[in-house]
Amino acid sequence: MADTHRITFEPVDIEMEVREDEHILDAAFRQGIHLMHGCREGRCSACKSFVLDGDIQMENHSTFACNEAEEDEGFVLLCRTKAYSDCTIELLNFDEDELLGGIPIQTVTTRVASLESVTSDIVALRLEPVEPAVFEFKPGQYADLRIPGSDDVRSFSMASTPSTPNQVEFLIKKYPGGKFAALLDDGITVGDEISLTGPYGSSTLKDGHVLPVVCIGGGAGMAPILSIVRHMKETANTRPVHFYYGARTPNDLFYVDEINALGDGLVDFTFVACVSDSVGVASSGAISVEEGNVTDVVQRLEPDIAKSEVYLCGPPPMVDAALELLDVCGTPTDQIFYDKFTSPAFD
């Protein structure tokens, strides 16, 4: 049995235990403490913190997330760090509402209820929890799905809402060579069992906030944003919502009719489809269709985006471009929500 030590987090005055054989971030999840996190693989810097006291060891990680100079100063990535004594750690990024108000991590056995191709390269995968019979999460979060017959996992965002914990929907993009995606065409069928672990992520709709909401998505990044918008409709949320979705061609658009219907029950709702590879694109029905990259369209149509809360999800280049735009526009960082996935998470 591995030795156990006590971790004290500052400035939030929270304590927890950690075993020497587990990473600090995993220990926090196990005890219902939701620290800020992103890739959970040492490739982003969402969980970067500062060690004030104690004996720790940080394992393999990207120097882009924490370079040698930072490591020498005492900075660590909690997803790659183990403790070998009692420690005091200063959290650099944290959400007080999420810290102790998050949903504990669950591992659930699920059964495939359906697979549906919604575009040429995006599949809607619906899972029914079996043991336990429900999966709890917050709109905007994601989970790890274990690749059948393997110990490998891939991370995907939920598109459904907490109102249907007995059926969970994922939107998964098929990439050439993707280990999980390849099974969607040949390998996974209705009735198969898939293990799910989660929820993860802090890009969730914040209770009690009143600022207008701007959502920017692309590809399978539709999923967490759709979960948020569906939830807002279900709970009669009165915040204005503007939803921008980037696609390559009109054929890559999906769920348009449902999104239209969601808008009927929301305040000041607009959905703008942004198509990058088409000439002479025109509006279609109640949906506004704009030609160009999604971030260019947002820049043109959202002059007051600095006064909004912004939710992002999509391919990393799209998210990076959106973050650059928001920086230029002066949107405060505490009004920007996204989860930093790395490339394996999209397989």
CSV table of C-alpha atoms in Angstrom, one decimal:
chain,number,residue,atom,x,y,z
A,1,MET,CA,0.0,0.0,0.0
A,2,ALA,CA,1.4,3.3,-1.1
A,3,ASP,CA,2.2,5.9,1.6
A,4,THR,CA,-0.3,8.8,1.9
A,5,HIS,CA,0.5,12.5,2.4
A,6,ARG,CA,-1.6,15.6,3.0
A,7,ILE,CA,-1.9,18.4,0.4
A,8,THR,CA,-2.9,21.9,1.5
A,9,PHE,CA,-4.0,24.2,-1.2
A,10,GLU,CA,-3.7,28.0,-0.9
A,11,PRO,CA,-5.3,30.5,-1.1
A,12,VAL,CA,-8.5,28.5,-0.8
A,13,ASP,CA,-7.6,26.6,2.4
A,14,ILE,CA,-8.6,23.2,1.2
A,15,GLU,CA,-6.9,20.0,2.3
A,16,MET,CA,-6.9,16.5,0.9
A,17,GLU,CA,-4.9,13.3,0.9
A,18,VAL,CA,-2.8,11.9,-1.9
A,19,ARG,CA,-1.1,8.5,-2.3
A,20,GLU,CA,2.5,8.3,-3.6
A,21,ASP,CA,1.3,6.2,-6.6
A,22,GLU,CA,-1.2,8.8,-7.9
A,23,HIS,CA,-1.0,12.2,-9.5
A,24,ILE,CA,-2.2,15.1,-7.4
A,25,LEU,CA,-4.9,16.0,-9.9
A,26,ASP,CA,-6.3,12.4,-9.9
A,27,ALA,CA,-6.3,12.4,-6.1
A,28,ALA,CA,-8.4,15.6,-6.2
A,29,PHE,CA,-10.9,14.2,-8.6
A,30,ARG,CA,-11.2,11.0,-6.5
A,31,GLN,CA,-12.1,13.2,-3.5
A,32,GLY,CA,-14.6,15.4,-5.3
A,33,ILE,CA,-12.2,18.4,-5.5
A,34,HIS,CA,-12.4,19.9,-9.0
A,35,LEU,CA,-9.1,21.7,-9.7
A,36,MET,CA,-8.6,23.6,-13.0
A,37,HIS,CA,-7.5,21.2,-15.7
A,38,GLY,CA,-7.3,20.7,-19.4
A,39,CYS,CA,-5.5,17.9,-21.3
A,40,ARG,CA,-4.6,16.0,-18.2
A,41,GLU,CA,-1.5,14.8,-20.0
A,42,GLY,CA,1.1,17.5,-19.2
A,43,ARG,CA,0.6,19.3,-22.6
A,44,CYS,CA,-1.3,22.4,-21.6
A,45,SER,CA,-0.9,24.6,-18.6
A,46,ALA,CA,-4.4,24.7,-17.2
A,47,CYS,CA,-3.4,22.9,-13.9
A,48,LYS,CA,-0.1,24.8,-13.5
A,49,SER,CA,0.5,25.6,-9.8
A,50,PHE,CA,3.3,26.7,-7.4
A,51,VAL,CA,4.8,24.5,-4.7
A,52,LEU,CA,5.3,26.5,-1.5
A,53,ASP,CA,6.6,23.5,0.5
A,54,GLY,CA,7.1,19.8,0.2
A,55,ASP,CA,8.8,17.0,-1.7
A,56,ILE,CA,7.3,16.5,-5.1
A,57,GLN,CA,8.3,14.9,-8.5
A,58,MET,CA,6.9,16.0,-11.8
A,59,GLU,CA,6.9,13.3,-14.5
A,60,ASN,CA,7.2,13.6,-18.3
A,61,HIS,CA,5.5,16.7,-19.6
A,62,SER,CA,5.7,19.3,-22.4
A,63,THR,CA,8.2,22.1,-21.8
A,64,PHE,CA,5.7,24.4,-23.6
A,65,ALA,CA,3.4,23.8,-20.6
A,66,CYS,CA,6.0,24.2,-18.0
A,67,ASN,CA,9.6,25.0,-19.0
A,68,GLU,CA,12.8,24.2,-17.1
A,69,ALA,CA,13.1,27.7,-15.6
A,70,GLU,CA,9.6,27.6,-14.3
A,71,GLU,CA,10.2,24.1,-12.9
A,72,ASP,CA,13.3,25.3,-11.1
A,73,GLU,CA,11.3,28.1,-9.5
A,74,GLY,CA,8.7,25.7,-8.2
A,75,PHE,CA,6.0,25.6,-10.8
A,76,VAL,CA,4.4,22.2,-11.5
A,77,LEU,CA,1.6,20.6,-13.6
A,78,LEU,CA,-0.6,18.8,-11.1
A,79,CYS,CA,-1.7,16.3,-13.7
A,80,ARG,CA,1.9,15.0,-13.9
A,81,THR,CA,3.1,15.6,-10.3
A,82,LYS,CA,3.3,13.1,-7.4
A,83,ALA,CA,3.9,14.0,-3.7
A,84,TYR,CA,6.4,12.3,-1.4
A,85,SER,CA,5.7,14.3,1.7
A,86,ASP,CA,3.0,16.7,3.1
A,87,CYS,CA,2.9,19.7,0.7
A,88,THR,CA,1.5,23.2,0.5
A,89,ILE,CA,0.6,24.2,-3.1
A,90,GLU,CA,-0.6,27.6,-4.3
A,91,LEU,CA,-3.3,27.3,-7.0
A,92,LEU,CA,-2.7,29.9,-9.7
A,93,ASN,CA,-6.1,29.3,-11.5
A,94,PHE,CA,-9.2,28.2,-9.7
A,95,ASP,CA,-13.0,28.5,-9.8
A,96,GLU,CA,-14.3,28.7,-6.2
A,97,ASP,CA,-17.8,27.6,-7.3
A,98,GLU,CA,-16.3,24.5,-9.0
A,99,LEU,CA,-13.7,23.5,-6.4
A,100,LEU,CA,-16.1,21.8,-4.0
A,101,GLY,CA,-19.2,22.0,-6.1
A,102,GLY,CA,-18.1,19.7,-8.9
A,103,ILE,CA,-19.6,16.3,-9.6
A,104,PRO,CA,-17.4,13.4,-8.4
A,105,ILE,CA,-15.6,11.4,-11.1
A,106,GLN,CA,-17.6,8.3,-12.0
A,107,THR,CA,-16.6,5.2,-13.9
A,108,VAL,CA,-19.7,3.9,-15.7
A,109,THR,CA,-20.3,0.8,-17.8
A,110,THR,CA,-22.5,1.8,-20.8
A,111,ARG,CA,-24.2,0.1,-23.7
A,112,VAL,CA,-24.2,1.5,-27.2
A,113,ALA,CA,-27.8,2.6,-27.9
A,114,SER,CA,-27.3,4.0,-31.4
A,115,LEU,CA,-24.7,5.3,-33.9
A,116,GLU,CA,-25.8,7.9,-36.5
A,117,SER,CA,-23.7,9.6,-39.2
A,118,VAL,CA,-24.7,13.3,-39.1
A,119,THR,CA,-22.2,14.4,-41.7
A,120,SER,CA,-19.6,12.6,-43.8
A,121,ASP,CA,-17.1,12.6,-40.9
A,122,ILE,CA,-19.1,13.2,-37.7
A,123,VAL,CA,-21.0,10.5,-35.9
A,124,ALA,CA,-23.6,10.9,-33.1
A,125,LEU,CA,-22.8,8.1,-30.5
A,126,ARG,CA,-25.5,7.5,-27.9
A,127,LEU,CA,-24.7,5.5,-24.8
A,128,GLU,CA,-27.0,4.1,-22.1
A,129,PRO,CA,-25.4,3.8,-18.7
A,130,VAL,CA,-25.8,0.3,-17.3
A,131,GLU,CA,-23.8,0.1,-14.0
A,132,PRO,CA,-24.6,2.5,-12.5
A,133,ALA,CA,-27.7,3.3,-14.5
A,134,VAL,CA,-27.1,7.1,-14.7
A,135,PHE,CA,-24.1,9.4,-15.5
A,136,GLU,CA,-24.1,12.8,-13.9
A,137,PHE,CA,-22.4,15.8,-15.4
A,138,LYS,CA,-22.7,19.5,-16.1
A,139,PRO,CA,-23.4,21.0,-19.5
A,140,GLY,CA,-20.1,21.7,-21.3
A,141,GLN,CA,-18.1,18.9,-19.7
A,142,TYR,CA,-16.5,15.9,-21.3
A,143,ALA,CA,-15.6,12.3,-20.4
A,144,ASP,CA,-13.1,9.6,-21.3
A,145,LEU,CA,-14.3,6.7,-23.3
A,146,ARG,CA,-12.2,3.5,-23.2
A,147,ILE,CA,-11.3,2.1,-26.5
A,148,PRO,CA,-12.9,-1.4,-26.5
A,149,GLY,CA,-10.2,-4.1,-26.2
A,150,SER,CA,-7.6,-1.6,-25.0
A,151,ASP,CA,-6.5,0.4,-22.0
A,152,ASP,CA,-6.4,3.5,-24.1
A,153,VAL,CA,-9.0,6.3,-23.7
A,154,ARG,CA,-10.2,9.2,-25.8
A,155,SER,CA,-11.9,12.3,-24.5
A,156,PHE,CA,-15.2,13.5,-26.0
A,157,SER,CA,-17.7,16.2,-24.9
A,158,MET,CA,-21.2,15.4,-24.0
A,159,ALA,CA,-23.9,16.9,-26.4
A,160,SER,CA,-26.8,15.8,-24.2
A,161,THR,CA,-27.8,17.4,-21.0
A,162,PRO,CA,-28.1,16.3,-17.3
A,163,SER,CA,-31.9,16.0,-17.9
A,164,THR,CA,-31.3,12.6,-19.6
A,165,PRO,CA,-28.6,10.9,-17.3
A,166,ASN,CA,-29.8,7.5,-18.6
A,167,GLN,CA,-28.7,8.3,-22.2
A,168,VAL,CA,-25.5,10.3,-23.1
A,169,GLU,CA,-24.8,11.6,-26.5
A,170,PHE,CA,-21.4,12.3,-28.0
A,171,LEU,CA,-20.5,13.9,-31.4
A,172,ILE,CA,-17.3,12.3,-32.6
A,173,LYS,CA,-15.3,13.3,-35.7
A,174,LYS,CA,-13.7,10.6,-37.7
A,175,TYR,CA,-10.0,11.2,-38.3
A,176,PRO,CA,-7.8,9.1,-40.6
A,177,GLY,CA,-5.9,6.7,-38.3
A,178,GLY,CA,-7.9,7.6,-35.2
A,179,LYS,CA,-8.1,4.6,-32.9
A,180,PHE,CA,-11.5,5.2,-31.6
A,181,ALA,CA,-12.9,6.8,-34.7
A,182,ALA,CA,-12.0,3.8,-36.9
A,183,LEU,CA,-14.3,1.7,-34.8
A,184,LEU,CA,-17.3,3.8,-35.6
A,185,ASP,CA,-17.3,2.5,-39.2
A,186,ASP,CA,-16.3,-1.1,-38.3
A,187,GLY,CA,-15.9,-2.4,-34.8
A,188,ILE,CA,-18.6,-0.8,-32.6
A,189,THR,CA,-22.2,-1.8,-32.9
A,190,VAL,CA,-25.5,-1.3,-31.0
A,191,GLY,CA,-25.4,-3.3,-27.8
A,192,ASP,CA,-21.6,-3.2,-27.3
A,193,GLU,CA,-20.3,-2.1,-23.9
A,194,ILE,CA,-18.0,0.9,-23.5
A,195,SER,CA,-16.5,2.1,-20.2
A,196,LEU,CA,-16.9,5.8,-19.5
A,197,THR,CA,-15.1,7.9,-16.9
A,198,GLY,CA,-15.9,11.5,-16.0
A,199,PRO,CA,-17.1,14.2,-15.9
A,200,TYR,CA,-14.1,16.4,-16.6
A,201,GLY,CA,-13.8,20.0,-17.6
A,202,SER,CA,-14.6,23.5,-16.3
A,203,SER,CA,-16.1,25.0,-19.4
A,204,THR,CA,-19.6,24.9,-17.9
A,205,LEU,CA,-22.4,27.4,-17.8
A,206,LYS,CA,-22.0,29.4,-14.6
A,207,ASP,CA,-25.0,29.6,-12.3
A,208,GLY,CA,-26.0,33.2,-11.4
A,209,HIS,CA,-24.1,34.9,-14.2
A,210,VAL,CA,-26.0,37.4,-16.2
A,211,LEU,CA,-23.7,38.5,-19.1
A,212,PRO,CA,-24.8,37.6,-22.7
A,213,VAL,CA,-23.4,34.3,-23.9
A,214,VAL,CA,-21.4,34.0,-27.2
A,215,CYS,CA,-20.6,30.4,-28.3
A,216,ILE,CA,-18.0,29.7,-30.9
A,217,GLY,CA,-17.7,26.1,-32.2
A,218,GLY,CA,-16.4,24.0,-35.1
A,219,GLY,CA,-16.5,20.4,-36.1
A,220,ALA,CA,-17.3,18.0,-33.3
A,221,GLY,CA,-16.9,21.1,-31.0
A,222,MET,CA,-20.6,21.4,-31.6
A,223,ALA,CA,-21.1,18.9,-28.7
A,224,PRO,CA,-20.5,20.9,-25.5
A,225,ILE,CA,-22.0,24.1,-26.9
A,226,LEU,CA,-25.1,22.2,-27.9
A,227,SER,CA,-25.3,20.8,-24.4
A,228,ILE,CA,-25.1,24.3,-23.0
A,229,VAL,CA,-27.8,25.7,-25.3
A,230,ARG,CA,-30.1,22.7,-24.8
A,231,HIS,CA,-29.7,23.2,-21.0
A,232,MET,CA,-30.5,26.9,-21.3
A,233,LYS,CA,-33.7,26.0,-23.2
A,234,GLU,CA,-34.7,23.4,-20.6
A,235,THR,CA,-34.1,25.7,-17.7
A,236,ALA,CA,-35.7,28.8,-19.3
A,237,ASN,CA,-32.5,30.7,-19.0
A,238,THR,CA,-33.0,34.3,-20.0
A,239,ARG,CA,-29.5,35.3,-21.0
A,240,PRO,CA,-29.0,36.3,-24.6
A,241,VAL,CA,-27.2,33.6,-26.7
A,242,HIS,CA,-25.3,34.0,-29.9
A,243,PHE,CA,-24.1,30.7,-31.4
A,244,TYR,CA,-21.4,30.8,-34.2
A,245,TYR,CA,-20.5,27.5,-35.8
A,246,GLY,CA,-17.7,27.0,-38.3
A,247,ALA,CA,-17.9,24.4,-41.1
A,248,ARG,CA,-16.0,23.8,-44.3
A,249,THR,CA,-19.0,23.5,-46.6
A,250,PRO,CA,-22.8,23.6,-46.3
A,251,ASN,CA,-22.8,19.8,-46.3
A,252,ASP,CA,-20.9,19.9,-43.0
A,253,LEU,CA,-23.7,21.6,-41.2
A,254,PHE,CA,-26.0,19.4,-39.0
A,255,TYR,CA,-28.7,19.6,-36.3
A,256,VAL,CA,-29.8,22.9,-37.9
A,257,ASP,CA,-33.5,22.3,-37.4
A,258,GLU,CA,-33.1,21.4,-33.8
A,259,ILE,CA,-30.9,24.5,-33.1
A,260,ASN,CA,-33.6,26.6,-34.8
A,261,ALA,CA,-36.2,25.1,-32.5
A,262,LEU,CA,-34.0,25.7,-29.4
A,263,GLY,CA,-33.8,29.3,-30.4
A,264,ASP,CA,-37.6,29.6,-30.2
A,265,GLY,CA,-37.4,29.2,-26.4
A,266,LEU,CA,-34.5,31.5,-25.7
A,267,VAL,CA,-34.1,35.2,-25.4
A,268,ASP,CA,-32.2,37.1,-28.2
A,269,PHE,CA,-31.0,33.9,-29.7
A,270,THR,CA,-29.1,33.8,-33.0
A,271,PHE,CA,-27.3,31.0,-34.8
A,272,VAL,CA,-24.8,31.8,-37.5
A,273,ALA,CA,-23.3,29.1,-39.7
A,274,CYS,CA,-19.9,30.1,-41.0
A,275,VAL,CA,-18.8,28.3,-44.1
A,276,SER,CA,-15.2,28.7,-45.2
A,277,ASP,CA,-15.1,26.8,-48.5
A,278,SER,CA,-18.0,28.1,-50.5
A,279,VAL,CA,-18.7,30.9,-52.9
A,280,GLY,CA,-21.8,33.0,-52.9
A,281,VAL,CA,-23.2,31.6,-49.7
A,282,ALA,CA,-26.6,33.0,-48.8
A,283,SER,CA,-28.9,32.9,-45.7
A,284,SER,CA,-31.2,29.9,-45.7
A,285,GLY,CA,-34.6,30.2,-43.9
A,286,ALA,CA,-34.2,31.3,-40.2
A,287,ILE,CA,-30.5,30.4,-40.2
A,288,SER,CA,-27.9,33.1,-41.1
A,289,VAL,CA,-25.1,31.6,-43.2
A,290,GLU,CA,-21.9,33.6,-43.6
A,291,GLU,CA,-18.9,33.0,-45.8
A,292,GLY,CA,-15.6,32.9,-44.1
A,293,ASN,CA,-13.8,31.5,-41.0
A,294,VAL,CA,-15.8,31.6,-37.9
A,295,THR,CA,-13.5,33.9,-36.0
A,296,ASP,CA,-13.6,36.5,-38.8
A,297,VAL,CA,-17.4,36.4,-38.8
A,298,VAL,CA,-17.5,36.8,-35.0
A,299,GLN,CA,-15.1,39.7,-35.2
A,300,ARG,CA,-17.4,41.4,-37.7
A,301,LEU,CA,-20.8,40.7,-36.0
A,302,GLU,CA,-19.8,40.9,-32.3
A,303,PRO,CA,-18.4,44.4,-31.7
A,304,ASP,CA,-19.2,44.1,-27.9
A,305,ILE,CA,-17.8,40.7,-27.3
A,306,ALA,CA,-15.7,42.1,-24.4
A,307,LYS,CA,-19.0,42.4,-22.5
A,308,SER,CA,-20.0,38.8,-23.0
A,309,GLU,CA,-19.1,35.4,-21.6
A,310,VAL,CA,-17.6,33.3,-24.4
A,311,TYR,CA,-17.6,29.5,-24.7
A,312,LEU,CA,-15.2,27.8,-27.2
A,313,CYS,CA,-14.8,24.3,-28.5
A,314,GLY,CA,-13.4,23.0,-31.8
A,315,PRO,CA,-10.2,22.1,-33.5
A,316,PRO,CA,-7.1,23.6,-31.7
A,317,PRO,CA,-6.3,26.1,-34.5
A,318,MET,CA,-9.9,27.4,-34.3
A,319,VAL,CA,-9.7,27.8,-30.5
A,320,ASP,CA,-6.3,29.4,-30.7
A,321,ALA,CA,-7.6,31.9,-33.3
A,322,ALA,CA,-10.6,32.7,-31.2
A,323,LEU,CA,-8.4,33.3,-28.1
A,324,GLU,CA,-6.2,35.7,-30.1
A,325,LEU,CA,-9.4,37.5,-31.3
A,326,LEU,CA,-10.7,37.8,-27.7
A,327,ASP,CA,-7.4,39.1,-26.5
A,328,VAL,CA,-7.5,41.8,-29.2
A,329,CYS,CA,-11.1,42.7,-28.3
A,330,GLY,CA,-10.3,43.0,-24.6
A,331,THR,CA,-12.5,40.2,-23.4
A,332,PRO,CA,-11.4,39.5,-19.8
A,333,THR,CA,-10.0,36.0,-19.3
A,334,ASP,CA,-12.4,35.2,-16.6
A,335,GLN,CA,-15.2,35.5,-19.1
A,336,ILE,CA,-13.7,33.0,-21.5
A,337,PHE,CA,-14.4,29.2,-21.1
A,338,TYR,CA,-12.8,26.3,-23.0
A,339,ASP,CA,-11.1,23.0,-22.4
A,340,LYS,CA,-7.7,22.6,-23.9
A,341,PHE,CA,-7.8,19.3,-25.7
A,342,THR,CA,-4.6,17.8,-27.3
A,343,SER,CA,-4.6,15.9,-30.6
A,344,PRO,CA,-5.0,12.3,-29.2
A,345,ALA,CA,-8.3,13.5,-27.5
A,346,PHE,CA,-9.8,13.9,-31.0
A,347,ASP,CA,-9.0,10.4,-32.2
